[in-house]
């Protein structure tokens, strides 16, 4: 397993290795927002900004915009459905095609969605 694939479940306040970055899993005092949701919102906001600034006329831009808005809404709710996140990612990637200028931001969204893969389901079942 490569360093990029190293991932482990952590408790709040613990450190984990996510690719080349070390991430502290903690909550901001006075809030209950999951840091994974915060990272997803941050990555989605970056891709939305870069997509808005991209000059090319992409035929499926509206689909990407709609799915990015849906991802942002799911992250704000705090308990994202991982299959829905992955579906949105596929639709966004398909809508953007092979626009290399947007690839780094799209990879950021993918990485944030991968972090959400360990989110426990409602009702306490894994």
PDB file of C-alpha atoms in Angstrom:
ATOM      1  CA  UNK A   1       0.000   0.000   0.000  1.00  0.00           C
ATOM      2  CA  UNK A   2       1.442   3.383  -0.980  1.00  0.00           C
ATOM      3  CA  UNK A   3       1.599   6.427   1.293  1.00  0.00           C
ATOM      4  CA  UNK A   4      -1.228   7.962  -0.728  1.00  0.00           C
ATOM      5  CA  UNK A   5      -3.469   5.059   0.186  1.00  0.00           C
ATOM      6  CA  UNK A   6      -2.740   5.118   3.912  1.00  0.00           C
ATOM      7  CA  UNK A   7      -5.896   5.987   5.716  1.00  0.00           C
ATOM      8  CA  UNK A   8      -7.152   5.123   9.170  1.00  0.00           C
ATOM      9  CA  UNK A   9     -10.123   5.945  11.341  1.00  0.00           C
ATOM     10  CA  UNK A  10      -9.216   8.430  14.059  1.00  0.00           C
ATOM     11  CA  UNK A  11     -10.793   9.881  17.130  1.00  0.00           C
ATOM     12  CA  UNK A  12     -11.235  13.643  17.619  1.00  0.00           C
ATOM     13  CA  UNK A  13      -7.910  15.251  18.413  1.00  0.00           C
ATOM     14  CA  UNK A  14      -5.902  12.441  16.809  1.00  0.00           C
ATOM     15  CA  UNK A  15      -3.617  12.775  13.832  1.00  0.00           C
ATOM     16  CA  UNK A  16      -3.967  10.811  10.618  1.00  0.00           C
ATOM     17  CA  UNK A  17      -1.968  10.593   7.406  1.00  0.00           C
ATOM     18  CA  UNK A  18      -3.969  11.428   4.286  1.00  0.00           C
ATOM     19  CA  UNK A  19      -1.735  11.208   1.249  1.00  0.00           C
ATOM     20  CA  UNK A  20       1.069  13.708   1.649  1.00  0.00           C
ATOM     21  CA  UNK A  21      -0.814  15.723   4.253  1.00  0.00           C
ATOM     22  CA  UNK A  22      -1.120  15.172   7.967  1.00  0.00           C
ATOM     23  CA  UNK A  23      -4.614  16.008   9.138  1.00  0.00           C
ATOM     24  CA  UNK A  24      -5.749  16.633  12.687  1.00  0.00           C
ATOM     25  CA  UNK A  25      -9.270  15.355  13.275  1.00  0.00           C
ATOM     26  CA  UNK A  26     -10.813  17.851  15.664  1.00  0.00           C
ATOM     27  CA  UNK A  27     -13.888  19.946  16.084  1.00  0.00           C
ATOM     28  CA  UNK A  28     -13.876  23.701  16.512  1.00  0.00           C
ATOM     29  CA  UNK A  29     -14.840  24.695  20.037  1.00  0.00           C
ATOM     30  CA  UNK A  30     -18.540  25.470  20.245  1.00  0.00           C
ATOM     31  CA  UNK A  31     -19.440  23.688  16.999  1.00  0.00           C
ATOM     32  CA  UNK A  32     -20.407  20.166  16.094  1.00  0.00           C
ATOM     33  CA  UNK A  33     -19.224  20.290  12.476  1.00  0.00           C
ATOM     34  CA  UNK A  34     -17.273  17.265  11.373  1.00  0.00           C
ATOM     35  CA  UNK A  35     -13.847  18.247   9.984  1.00  0.00           C
ATOM     36  CA  UNK A  36     -14.486  15.971   7.004  1.00  0.00           C
ATOM     37  CA  UNK A  37     -17.578  18.008   6.132  1.00  0.00           C
ATOM     38  CA  UNK A  38     -15.541  21.192   6.512  1.00  0.00           C
ATOM     39  CA  UNK A  39     -12.896  19.835   4.137  1.00  0.00           C
ATOM     40  CA  UNK A  40     -15.572  18.812   1.636  1.00  0.00           C
ATOM     41  CA  UNK A  41     -17.120  22.290   1.732  1.00  0.00           C
ATOM     42  CA  UNK A  42     -13.689  23.860   1.260  1.00  0.00           C
ATOM     43  CA  UNK A  43     -12.850  21.618  -1.719  1.00  0.00           C
ATOM     44  CA  UNK A  44     -16.260  22.185  -3.319  1.00  0.00           C
ATOM     45  CA  UNK A  45     -15.907  25.966  -2.905  1.00  0.00           C
ATOM     46  CA  UNK A  46     -12.495  25.870  -4.604  1.00  0.00           C
ATOM     47  CA  UNK A  47     -13.795  23.881  -7.579  1.00  0.00           C
ATOM     48  CA  UNK A  48     -16.842  26.148  -7.867  1.00  0.00           C
ATOM     49  CA  UNK A  49     -14.590  29.234  -7.969  1.00  0.00           C
ATOM     50  CA  UNK A  50     -12.263  27.705 -10.546  1.00  0.00           C
ATOM     51  CA  UNK A  51     -15.168  26.511 -12.687  1.00  0.00           C
ATOM     52  CA  UNK A  52     -16.770  29.970 -12.581  1.00  0.00           C
ATOM     53  CA  UNK A  53     -13.487  31.560 -13.681  1.00  0.00           C
ATOM     54  CA  UNK A  54     -12.839  29.020 -16.448  1.00  0.00           C
ATOM     55  CA  UNK A  55     -13.369  30.722 -19.819  1.00  0.00           C
ATOM     56  CA  UNK A  56     -14.279  27.670 -21.913  1.00  0.00           C
ATOM     57  CA  UNK A  57     -17.896  27.033 -22.809  1.00  0.00           C
ATOM     58  CA  UNK A  58     -18.487  23.602 -21.295  1.00  0.00           C
ATOM     59  CA  UNK A  59     -21.709  22.047 -22.571  1.00  0.00           C
ATOM     60  CA  UNK A  60     -22.449  20.345 -19.236  1.00  0.00           C
ATOM     61  CA  UNK A  61     -21.352  23.179 -16.935  1.00  0.00           C
ATOM     62  CA  UNK A  62     -24.860  23.451 -15.459  1.00  0.00           C
ATOM     63  CA  UNK A  63     -24.727  19.794 -14.404  1.00  0.00           C
ATOM     64  CA  UNK A  64     -21.401  20.354 -12.646  1.00  0.00           C
ATOM     65  CA  UNK A  65     -22.762  23.489 -10.947  1.00  0.00           C
ATOM     66  CA  UNK A  66     -25.881  21.637  -9.759  1.00  0.00           C
ATOM     67  CA  UNK A  67     -23.892  18.702  -8.383  1.00  0.00           C
ATOM     68  CA  UNK A  68     -21.406  20.992  -6.654  1.00  0.00           C
ATOM     69  CA  UNK A  69     -24.340  22.795  -5.010  1.00  0.00           C
ATOM     70  CA  UNK A  70     -25.731  19.416  -3.914  1.00  0.00           C
ATOM     71  CA  UNK A  71     -22.352  18.413  -2.442  1.00  0.00           C
ATOM     72  CA  UNK A  72     -22.172  21.685  -0.553  1.00  0.00           C
ATOM     73  CA  UNK A  73     -25.679  21.167   0.826  1.00  0.00           C
ATOM     74  CA  UNK A  74     -24.851  17.617   1.937  1.00  0.00           C
ATOM     75  CA  UNK A  75     -21.685  18.825   3.661  1.00  0.00           C
ATOM     76  CA  UNK A  76     -23.642  21.542   5.472  1.00  0.00           C
ATOM     77  CA  UNK A  77     -26.136  18.947   6.730  1.00  0.00           C
ATOM     78  CA  UNK A  78     -23.188  17.155   8.291  1.00  0.00           C
ATOM     79  CA  UNK A  79     -24.091  13.519   7.551  1.00  0.00           C
ATOM     80  CA  UNK A  80     -23.350  12.916   3.874  1.00  0.00           C
ATOM     81  CA  UNK A  81     -24.479   9.751   2.147  1.00  0.00           C
ATOM     82  CA  UNK A  82     -21.276   8.343   0.696  1.00  0.00           C
ATOM     83  CA  UNK A  83     -22.928   6.684  -2.337  1.00  0.00           C
ATOM     84  CA  UNK A  84     -24.597  10.010  -3.185  1.00  0.00           C
ATOM     85  CA  UNK A  85     -21.267  11.838  -2.797  1.00  0.00           C
ATOM     86  CA  UNK A  86     -19.580   9.403  -5.153  1.00  0.00           C
ATOM     87  CA  UNK A  87     -22.406   9.675  -7.687  1.00  0.00           C
ATOM     88  CA  UNK A  88     -22.110  13.467  -7.627  1.00  0.00           C
ATOM     89  CA  UNK A  89     -18.356  13.184  -8.147  1.00  0.00           C
ATOM     90  CA  UNK A  90     -18.891  10.980 -11.211  1.00  0.00           C
ATOM     91  CA  UNK A  91     -21.395  13.444 -12.673  1.00  0.00           C
ATOM     92  CA  UNK A  92     -19.047  16.377 -12.042  1.00  0.00           C
ATOM     93  CA  UNK A  93     -16.069  14.573 -13.565  1.00  0.00           C
ATOM     94  CA  UNK A  94     -18.158  13.632 -16.591  1.00  0.00           C
ATOM     95  CA  UNK A  95     -19.453  17.173 -16.983  1.00  0.00           C
ATOM     96  CA  UNK A  96     -15.983  18.685 -16.802  1.00  0.00           C
ATOM     97  CA  UNK A  97     -14.452  16.144 -19.149  1.00  0.00           C
ATOM     98  CA  UNK A  98     -10.704  16.382 -19.467  1.00  0.00           C
ATOM     99  CA  UNK A  99     -10.292  20.070 -18.638  1.00  0.00           C
ATOM    100  CA  UNK A 100      -6.786  19.890 -17.211  1.00  0.00           C
ATOM    101  CA  UNK A 101      -7.000  23.344 -15.626  1.00  0.00           C
ATOM    102  CA  UNK A 102      -9.732  22.058 -13.283  1.00  0.00           C
ATOM    103  CA  UNK A 103      -8.063  18.714 -12.499  1.00  0.00           C
ATOM    104  CA  UNK A 104      -6.301  19.771  -9.264  1.00  0.00           C
ATOM    105  CA  UNK A 105      -9.501  21.197  -7.778  1.00  0.00           C
ATOM    106  CA  UNK A 106     -11.457  18.115  -8.876  1.00  0.00           C
ATOM    107  CA  UNK A 107      -8.840  15.894  -7.203  1.00  0.00           C
ATOM    108  CA  UNK A 108      -9.365  17.946  -4.034  1.00  0.00           C
ATOM    109  CA  UNK A 109     -13.093  17.205  -4.117  1.00  0.00           C
ATOM    110  CA  UNK A 110     -12.366  13.524  -4.662  1.00  0.00           C
ATOM    111  CA  UNK A 111      -9.945  13.446  -1.724  1.00  0.00           C
ATOM    112  CA  UNK A 112     -12.517  15.162   0.510  1.00  0.00           C
ATOM    113  CA  UNK A 113     -15.168  12.633  -0.517  1.00  0.00           C
ATOM    114  CA  UNK A 114     -12.736   9.805   0.216  1.00  0.00           C
ATOM    115  CA  UNK A 115     -12.342  11.193   3.745  1.00  0.00           C
ATOM    116  CA  UNK A 116     -16.106  10.854   4.177  1.00  0.00           C
ATOM    117  CA  UNK A 117     -15.968   7.153   3.331  1.00  0.00           C
ATOM    118  CA  UNK A 118     -15.696   6.220   6.994  1.00  0.00           C
ATOM    119  CA  UNK A 119     -18.714   8.236   8.120  1.00  0.00           C
ATOM    120  CA  UNK A 120     -20.949   5.984  10.256  1.00  0.00           C
ATOM    121  CA  UNK A 121     -24.507   5.544   9.020  1.00  0.00           C
ATOM    122  CA  UNK A 122     -27.507   7.015  10.854  1.00  0.00           C
ATOM    123  CA  UNK A 123     -28.673   4.738  13.631  1.00  0.00           C
ATOM    124  CA  UNK A 124     -25.142   3.839  14.721  1.00  0.00           C
ATOM    125  CA  UNK A 125     -24.622   0.990  12.228  1.00  0.00           C
ATOM    126  CA  UNK A 126     -21.345   0.754  10.321  1.00  0.00           C
TER     127      UNK A 126
END
